[in-house]
Coordinates of C-alpha atoms in Angstrom, one line a residue:
M28 CA -9.3 14.2 5.4
I29 CA -12.1 12.7 2.9
S30 CA -13.4 14.7 0.2
P31 CA -16.0 12.9 -2.2
R32 CA -16.0 16.1 -4.6
R33 CA -12.6 16.2 -5.7
R34 CA -12.2 14.1 -8.7
E35 CA -8.6 12.6 -9.7
P36 CA -7.9 11.3 -13.4
P37 CA -9.6 8.3 -14.6
V38 CA -7.4 5.2 -13.9
R39 CA -6.5 4.0 -16.8
D40 CA -4.8 0.5 -18.1
P41 CA -1.4 0.0 -16.7
L42 CA 1.2 -0.3 -19.2
F43 CA 4.0 -2.2 -18.2
P44 CA 5.8 -5.8 -19.6
G45 CA 3.7 -8.3 -20.1
S46 CA 0.4 -6.4 -19.8
T47 CA -2.6 -6.8 -22.1
R48 CA -2.5 -3.2 -23.1
Q49 CA 1.2 -3.3 -24.1
R50 CA 0.7 -6.8 -26.0
I51 CA -2.1 -5.4 -27.7
R52 CA -0.3 -2.2 -28.8
T53 CA 2.7 -4.2 -29.8
Y54 CA 0.3 -6.7 -32.0
L55 CA -1.2 -3.8 -33.9
V56 CA 2.1 -2.2 -34.4
V57 CA 3.3 -5.8 -35.9
N58 CA 0.2 -5.7 -38.1
L59 CA 0.1 -2.1 -39.5
V60 CA 3.8 -3.0 -40.5
A61 CA 2.9 -6.4 -42.2
I62 CA -0.3 -4.7 -43.8
W63 CA 2.0 -2.0 -45.6
T64 CA 4.6 -4.4 -46.7
S65 CA 1.8 -6.1 -48.3
V66 CA 0.5 -2.9 -49.6
V67 CA 4.0 -2.8 -51.3
A68 CA 4.3 -6.2 -52.5
L69 CA 1.1 -6.0 -54.6
V70 CA 1.5 -2.8 -55.7
V71 CA 4.5 -4.1 -57.4
L72 CA 2.5 -7.0 -58.6
N73 CA 0.0 -4.7 -60.2
Q74 CA 2.6 -2.6 -62.0
Q75 CA 3.8 -6.1 -63.8
V76 CA 0.3 -7.5 -64.0
P77 CA -2.4 -5.2 -63.7
S78 CA -5.4 -6.4 -62.3
R79 CA -8.7 -4.8 -60.8
S80 CA -8.6 -7.8 -58.1
I81 CA -5.5 -7.1 -57.3
V82 CA -6.3 -3.2 -56.7
V83 CA -9.4 -4.5 -54.7
D84 CA -6.6 -6.4 -52.1
I85 CA -5.1 -3.1 -52.2
V86 CA -7.6 -1.0 -51.4
A87 CA -9.0 -3.5 -48.2
L88 CA -5.3 -3.3 -47.1
V89 CA -5.1 0.2 -46.8
V90 CA -8.5 0.4 -45.2
A91 CA -7.4 -2.2 -42.7
G92 CA -4.0 -0.5 -42.2
A93 CA -6.1 2.8 -41.6
A94 CA -8.5 0.9 -39.0
Y95 CA -5.4 -0.2 -37.4
A96 CA -4.1 3.0 -37.3
V97 CA -6.8 4.0 -35.2
A98 CA -7.3 1.3 -33.3
L99 CA -3.5 1.7 -32.1
V100 CA -4.9 5.5 -31.0
L101 CA -7.6 4.0 -29.1
A102 CA -5.1 1.0 -27.1
T103 CA -2.6 4.1 -26.1
R104 CA -5.6 5.8 -24.3
G105 CA -6.4 2.9 -22.6
A106 CA -9.9 1.6 -24.6
L107 CA -8.9 -1.9 -25.1
G108 CA -12.0 -3.2 -26.1
P109 CA -13.1 -0.7 -29.1
A110 CA -9.4 -1.1 -30.3
A111 CA -9.8 -4.7 -30.5
A112 CA -13.3 -4.6 -31.9
V113 CA -11.9 -1.9 -34.7
A114 CA -8.7 -4.5 -35.1
V115 CA -10.7 -7.5 -35.5
G116 CA -13.0 -5.3 -38.2
G117 CA -10.1 -4.6 -40.2
T118 CA -8.8 -8.4 -40.3
W119 CA -11.4 -9.7 -41.5
L120 CA -12.3 -7.1 -43.9
V121 CA -8.9 -8.4 -45.4
A122 CA -9.6 -12.0 -45.1
F123 CA -12.7 -12.0 -47.0
S124 CA -11.4 -9.4 -49.5
L125 CA -8.5 -11.9 -50.6
A126 CA -11.1 -14.5 -50.7
W127 CA -13.1 -12.7 -53.0
A128 CA -10.7 -10.7 -55.0
T129 CA -7.8 -13.0 -55.5
P130 CA -9.4 -16.7 -54.4
F131 CA -6.0 -17.8 -55.0
T132 CA -4.9 -16.5 -51.7
T133 CA -7.7 -18.0 -49.6
P134 CA -5.6 -19.9 -47.2
V135 CA -3.4 -17.0 -46.6
A136 CA -7.0 -15.3 -45.8
L137 CA -7.9 -18.4 -43.7
L138 CA -4.6 -17.6 -41.4
V139 CA -5.5 -14.0 -41.3
L140 CA -8.9 -15.1 -40.2
Y141 CA -7.9 -16.4 -37.2
V142 CA -5.0 -14.0 -35.9
P143 CA -8.0 -11.9 -34.2
A144 CA -9.0 -15.2 -32.3
L145 CA -5.5 -16.1 -31.1
I146 CA -4.1 -12.6 -29.8
L147 CA -7.3 -10.2 -29.1
T148 CA -9.3 -12.4 -26.9
D149 CA -7.6 -11.0 -23.7
A150 CA -9.4 -7.2 -24.6
F151 CA -12.7 -8.8 -24.8
G152 CA -15.2 -9.7 -21.8
P153 CA -16.6 -13.5 -21.7
R154 CA -19.1 -12.8 -23.6
S155 CA -18.0 -11.1 -26.5
R156 CA -15.0 -13.8 -26.2
T157 CA -17.3 -16.5 -27.2
V158 CA -19.4 -14.3 -30.1
L159 CA -15.7 -13.6 -31.0
L160 CA -14.6 -17.4 -30.9
T161 CA -17.9 -18.8 -32.3
A162 CA -17.8 -16.0 -35.3
T163 CA -14.3 -17.3 -36.2
V164 CA -15.4 -21.0 -36.5
V165 CA -18.7 -19.9 -38.7
L166 CA -16.9 -17.4 -40.7
T167 CA -14.0 -20.3 -41.7
G168 CA -16.6 -22.0 -43.5
A169 CA -18.1 -18.9 -45.0
L170 CA -14.6 -18.1 -46.1
V171 CA -13.8 -21.4 -48.0
V172 CA -17.2 -21.1 -49.7
V173 CA -16.2 -17.7 -51.3
G174 CA -13.0 -18.6 -52.0
E175 CA -14.3 -21.7 -54.0
S176 CA -16.9 -19.9 -55.4
R177 CA -14.6 -17.1 -56.7
R178 CA -12.0 -19.5 -58.1
E179 CA -13.4 -20.5 -62.2
V180 CA -14.1 -16.7 -62.0
W181 CA -10.6 -15.6 -61.5
D182 CA -8.8 -18.1 -63.9
A183 CA -11.5 -17.6 -66.6
N184 CA -10.3 -13.9 -66.3
H185 CA -7.0 -13.4 -65.5
P186 CA -3.3 -14.5 -67.0
E187 CA -1.7 -16.9 -65.7
I188 CA 1.0 -15.0 -63.0
P189 CA 4.4 -16.6 -63.2
V190 CA 5.2 -15.7 -59.6
L191 CA 1.6 -16.7 -58.1
G192 CA 3.3 -19.5 -55.9
L193 CA 5.9 -17.1 -54.6
L194 CA 3.3 -14.2 -53.6
V195 CA 1.2 -17.0 -52.0
G196 CA 4.2 -18.3 -50.0
L197 CA 5.3 -14.6 -49.2
F198 CA 2.2 -13.7 -47.7
T199 CA 1.7 -17.2 -45.7
L200 CA 5.2 -16.8 -44.4
I201 CA 4.2 -12.8 -43.3
V202 CA 0.4 -14.0 -41.4
A203 CA 2.2 -17.2 -40.1
G204 CA 5.0 -15.3 -38.5
V205 CA 2.5 -13.2 -36.8
L206 CA 0.4 -16.1 -35.5
V207 CA 3.8 -17.9 -34.2
V208 CA 4.4 -14.9 -32.2
G209 CA 1.4 -14.9 -30.9
I210 CA 1.5 -18.1 -30.0
R211 CA 4.7 -18.2 -28.4
D212 CA 3.8 -15.1 -26.5
T213 CA 1.2 -16.5 -25.0
A214 CA 2.6 -19.4 -24.0
L215 CA 5.6 -17.3 -22.4
R216 CA 2.7 -15.4 -20.8
V217 CA 0.7 -18.6 -19.1
T218 CA 4.2 -19.7 -17.7
R219 CA 5.2 -16.6 -16.7
H220 CA 1.9 -16.4 -14.9
S221 CA 2.1 -19.5 -13.3
R222 CA 5.9 -19.1 -12.0
D223 CA 4.5 -15.7 -10.3
L224 CA 1.6 -17.4 -9.0
E225 CA 3.1 -20.1 -7.7
E226 CA 6.4 -18.0 -5.5
S227 CA 3.8 -15.7 -4.5
R228 CA 1.5 -18.6 -3.0
T229 CA 5.1 -19.2 -1.2
R230 CA 5.5 -16.2 0.3
L231 CA 2.0 -15.9 1.1
A232 CA 2.5 -19.1 3.0
A233 CA 5.5 -17.7 5.0
A234 CA 3.8 -14.0 5.5
S235 CA 0.6 -15.8 6.9
L236 CA 2.9 -17.9 9.2
D237 CA 4.8 -14.7 10.5
A238 CA 1.2 -12.5 10.7
R239 CA 0.1 -15.4 13.3
R240 CA 3.1 -15.1 15.3
D241 CA 2.7 -11.0 15.2
I242 CA -0.7 -11.4 16.5
E243 CA 0.6 -14.3 19.2
R244 CA 3.1 -11.4 20.2
D245 CA 0.7 -8.4 20.0
L246 CA -1.9 -10.5 22.1
H247 CA 0.5 -11.7 24.7
D248 CA 2.3 -8.1 25.3
G249 CA -1.0 -6.2 25.1
A250 CA -4.2 -7.5 25.4
Q251 CA -3.2 -10.3 27.6
Q252 CA -1.2 -8.1 29.8
R253 CA -3.9 -5.8 30.5
L254 CA -6.7 -8.7 31.2
T255 CA -4.6 -10.4 34.0
T256 CA -3.7 -7.0 35.3
L257 CA -7.6 -6.9 35.1
A258 CA -7.8 -10.2 37.0
V259 CA -5.7 -9.2 39.5
D260 CA -7.3 -5.8 40.5
I261 CA -10.7 -7.9 40.6
G262 CA -9.1 -10.0 43.1
R263 CA -8.5 -6.9 45.1
L264 CA -11.1 -5.3 44.6
T265 CA -13.0 -8.5 45.9
R266 CA -11.1 -8.3 49.3
A267 CA -11.5 -4.5 50.1
L268 CA -15.2 -4.4 49.3
D269 CA -16.0 -5.7 53.1
T270 CA -12.8 -3.8 54.3
D271 CA -12.2 -0.7 53.0
P272 CA -15.0 0.8 50.9
E273 CA -13.2 3.8 50.2
R274 CA -9.8 1.6 48.2
A275 CA -12.7 -0.4 46.3
R276 CA -14.3 2.7 45.0
T277 CA -10.6 3.9 43.2
I278 CA -9.7 0.1 42.1
A279 CA -13.2 0.0 40.8
H280 CA -12.2 3.4 38.8
G281 CA -9.2 2.1 37.9
L282 CA -10.5 -0.9 36.4
H283 CA -13.1 1.2 34.0
D284 CA -10.0 2.7 32.3
Q285 CA -7.9 -0.8 32.0
L286 CA -11.0 -2.2 30.6
Q287 CA -11.7 0.6 28.2
A288 CA -7.8 0.7 27.1
A289 CA -7.9 -3.5 26.8
I290 CA -11.2 -3.1 24.4
R291 CA -9.0 -0.4 22.2
E292 CA -6.1 -2.6 22.1
L293 CA -8.0 -5.8 20.6
R294 CA -10.3 -3.5 18.5
D295 CA -6.7 -2.1 16.7
L296 CA -5.7 -5.9 16.3
A297 CA -8.6 -6.8 15.0
H298 CA -8.8 -3.9 12.3
G299 CA -5.3 -4.8 11.4
I300 CA -6.5 -8.4 10.8
Y301 CA -9.7 -7.8 8.6
P302 CA -11.7 -4.4 9.7
T303 CA -15.3 -4.6 10.3
V304 CA -16.3 -2.2 8.2
L305 CA -14.7 -3.7 4.9
T306 CA -17.0 -6.9 5.6
E307 CA -20.3 -4.8 6.4
R308 CA -19.7 -1.8 4.1
G309 CA -17.2 -3.0 1.3
L310 CA -14.4 -0.6 0.2
A311 CA -16.4 2.0 -0.1
G312 CA -16.6 2.4 3.9
A313 CA -13.3 0.8 4.7
L314 CA -11.0 3.2 2.7
P315 CA -12.3 6.3 4.1
A316 CA -12.4 4.8 7.5
A317 CA -8.5 4.2 6.6
A318 CA -7.7 7.6 5.4
R319 CA -8.7 9.0 8.6
R320 CA -5.7 7.2 10.3
T321 CA -2.7 9.0 8.0
A322 CA -0.9 12.1 9.4
V323 CA -0.5 13.2 5.9
A324 CA -3.8 14.8 4.2
C325 CA -5.6 11.9 2.0
V326 CA -8.4 12.3 -0.6
V327 CA -10.2 9.4 -1.0
D328 CA -12.5 9.0 -4.2
V329 CA -14.8 6.3 -4.3
D330 CA -17.6 7.7 -6.7
G331 CA -16.8 5.4 -9.3
L332 CA -17.4 2.2 -6.8
R333 CA -21.0 0.9 -7.8
H334 CA -20.4 -2.9 -6.9
R335 CA -19.3 -4.9 -3.9
H336 CA -17.0 -7.5 -4.9
A337 CA -16.0 -11.1 -3.9
S338 CA -14.2 -11.1 -0.2
D339 CA -10.9 -12.0 -1.2
V340 CA -10.8 -9.0 -4.1
E341 CA -12.0 -6.6 -1.6
A342 CA -9.5 -8.0 0.8
A343 CA -6.7 -7.5 -1.4
V344 CA -7.5 -4.3 -2.7
Y345 CA -7.8 -3.4 1.1
F346 CA -4.8 -3.9 2.6
C347 CA -2.9 -3.0 -0.9
C348 CA -4.2 0.5 -0.6
L349 CA -3.7 0.6 3.5
E350 CA 0.4 -0.8 2.6
A351 CA 0.6 2.0 0.1
M352 CA -1.3 4.9 2.4
Q353 CA 1.1 4.0 5.1
N354 CA 4.3 4.0 2.6
A355 CA 3.3 7.2 1.3
D356 CA 2.4 8.6 4.9
R357 CA 5.8 7.2 6.7
H358 CA 8.2 7.4 3.7
A359 CA 7.1 9.9 0.8
Q360 CA 7.3 13.1 2.9
G361 CA 4.8 14.6 0.8
S362 CA 1.6 16.9 1.6
L363 CA -1.3 14.8 -0.2
I364 CA -2.0 11.0 -0.8
S365 CA -4.8 10.4 -3.2
V366 CA -6.6 7.3 -3.1
E367 CA -9.0 6.1 -6.2
V368 CA -11.1 3.0 -6.7
S369 CA -13.9 2.8 -9.4
D370 CA -15.5 -0.1 -11.3
D371 CA -17.6 -0.2 -14.7
A372 CA -19.4 -3.4 -16.4
R373 CA -17.6 -4.5 -20.1
D374 CA -19.7 -6.6 -21.5
G375 CA -21.2 -7.5 -18.3
E376 CA -17.9 -8.2 -16.3
P377 CA -17.3 -5.6 -13.7
V378 CA -13.6 -4.2 -13.9
L379 CA -12.5 -3.1 -10.6
R380 CA -9.5 -0.5 -10.9
F381 CA -7.5 1.1 -7.7
R382 CA -4.9 3.7 -7.5
V383 CA -2.5 5.1 -4.4
S384 CA -0.4 8.2 -5.4
D385 CA 1.2 10.9 -3.7
D386 CA 3.4 13.7 -4.4
G387 CA 6.3 12.8 -2.5
R388 CA 9.9 12.2 -3.1
G389 CA 9.5 9.0 -4.8
F390 CA 12.4 6.0 -5.2
D391 CA 14.1 3.7 -7.4
V392 CA 11.4 0.9 -8.2
G393 CA 14.1 -1.6 -9.6
R394 CA 16.5 -1.0 -6.6
H395 CA 13.5 -2.0 -4.1
R396 CA 11.0 -4.3 -6.0
G397 CA 12.5 -7.2 -3.9
A398 CA 11.6 -4.9 -1.0
H399 CA 9.0 -6.7 1.7
G400 CA 6.2 -4.1 1.4
L401 CA 5.8 -4.4 -2.3
A402 CA 6.5 -7.9 -2.8
G403 CA 3.5 -8.1 -0.3
M404 CA 1.1 -6.2 -2.1
R405 CA 1.8 -7.6 -5.5
D406 CA 1.7 -11.0 -3.7
R407 CA -1.9 -9.9 -2.5
I408 CA -3.4 -8.8 -5.8
L409 CA -1.8 -11.5 -7.9
S410 CA -3.2 -14.3 -5.4
A411 CA -6.7 -12.5 -6.2
G412 CA -6.4 -12.6 -9.7
G413 CA -5.3 -9.1 -9.9
R414 CA -2.4 -7.1 -11.8
L415 CA -0.2 -4.6 -10.0
E416 CA 1.8 -1.8 -11.4
I417 CA 4.3 0.2 -9.4
R418 CA 5.6 3.4 -10.6
S419 CA 8.1 5.9 -9.0
V420 CA 11.2 7.9 -9.9
P421 CA 13.3 10.1 -7.4
G422 CA 11.3 13.3 -6.6
G423 CA 8.6 12.5 -8.8
G424 CA 6.1 10.9 -5.9
T425 CA 4.5 7.5 -6.2
T426 CA 1.8 5.6 -8.1
V427 CA 0.5 2.1 -6.8
E428 CA -1.9 1.0 -9.3
G429 CA -4.1 -2.1 -10.3
R430 CA -7.2 -3.9 -11.6
F431 CA -9.1 -6.8 -12.0
R432 CA -10.3 -8.3 -15.3
K433 CA -12.1 -11.5 -14.3
D434 CA -15.9 -11.3 -12.7
T435 CA -15.1 -10.4 -9.6
S436 CA -18.9 -9.2 -8.7
T437 CA -21.0 -10.6 -5.9
A438 CA -24.3 -10.1 -5.0
R439 CA -24.4 -8.7 -1.6

């Protein structure tokens, strides 16, 4: 059952360990804590040594804290790009406020300036990422100029602060801690991704060998046997043409039925290897065709799919969705399977998302994480450059959700 008019809730960024969404949310929370810790420290300092400059820093930090709160709400809703942009603006405001109002904290401001470039780059597309990194380099020079130009004004108009060195050290420690956590997270993420990719390639190689053996067996047991029978019957037909025309006609009718059966078997086998409709019409044509073969009602929504994508990506998404649909059809014992595929462009970068869900009995994902079917879906998506999340609880249905953030579009 195909219904282009029924709309499912939009696919959002998956929240799972190591995902960009989770890391950005963690970063925003950590920075909110750091900002309000700094506000408390500056309020205490201002009570001891009243200064308008320190008040300016406090106001800038409060504004940045509010910006980070807004960014956290946006990130929770899946709007990672806007969340990161708001966070970058708040961070840069703090950096320049520190350098302008209290120039002795310029070293701290420089560290603050580089925090977004290190931690938030994944939330942006390639063009925005380039702009962010370039702007950070340019603003580094501007920040030093601001801090040095204000140093003499500060020294001339402010009394000596006894704990100045301790204060700068404290703020440097806080910001450096955030940077170290970001560096460690990046290193762990790269290592984990490389390990997962290597393991998935190994499993895919083994699966490819098994698939070739299955194809060989299917050809031998199916189409090859039918073609052998056809060859024998054609010989019988040839001998009967001159001696028994009536028997020849009977054999000829049987040949037609056998030939149609062989064509069907070859077509089904070819469809399992790589369906022609996927090559010709992409996911928008292949997924509805696959949905017609399920026993359980299947709703497919491809209205949000506006681009063709690279063939390896389309194949990965198709076979992952097909596996999820077949699992739901055979094992979920539900009444409806929903499939949604969509893409959009952020900063010129197409983002492909897909989701397959059912209202069946569900299962414990943790206990079945190493299952052949689930591992195969993850490997397909990971090898094509995407991410996949499988969510399910007993009695609560199952959702398979994935996304590709890299440029996977291709002109067709």
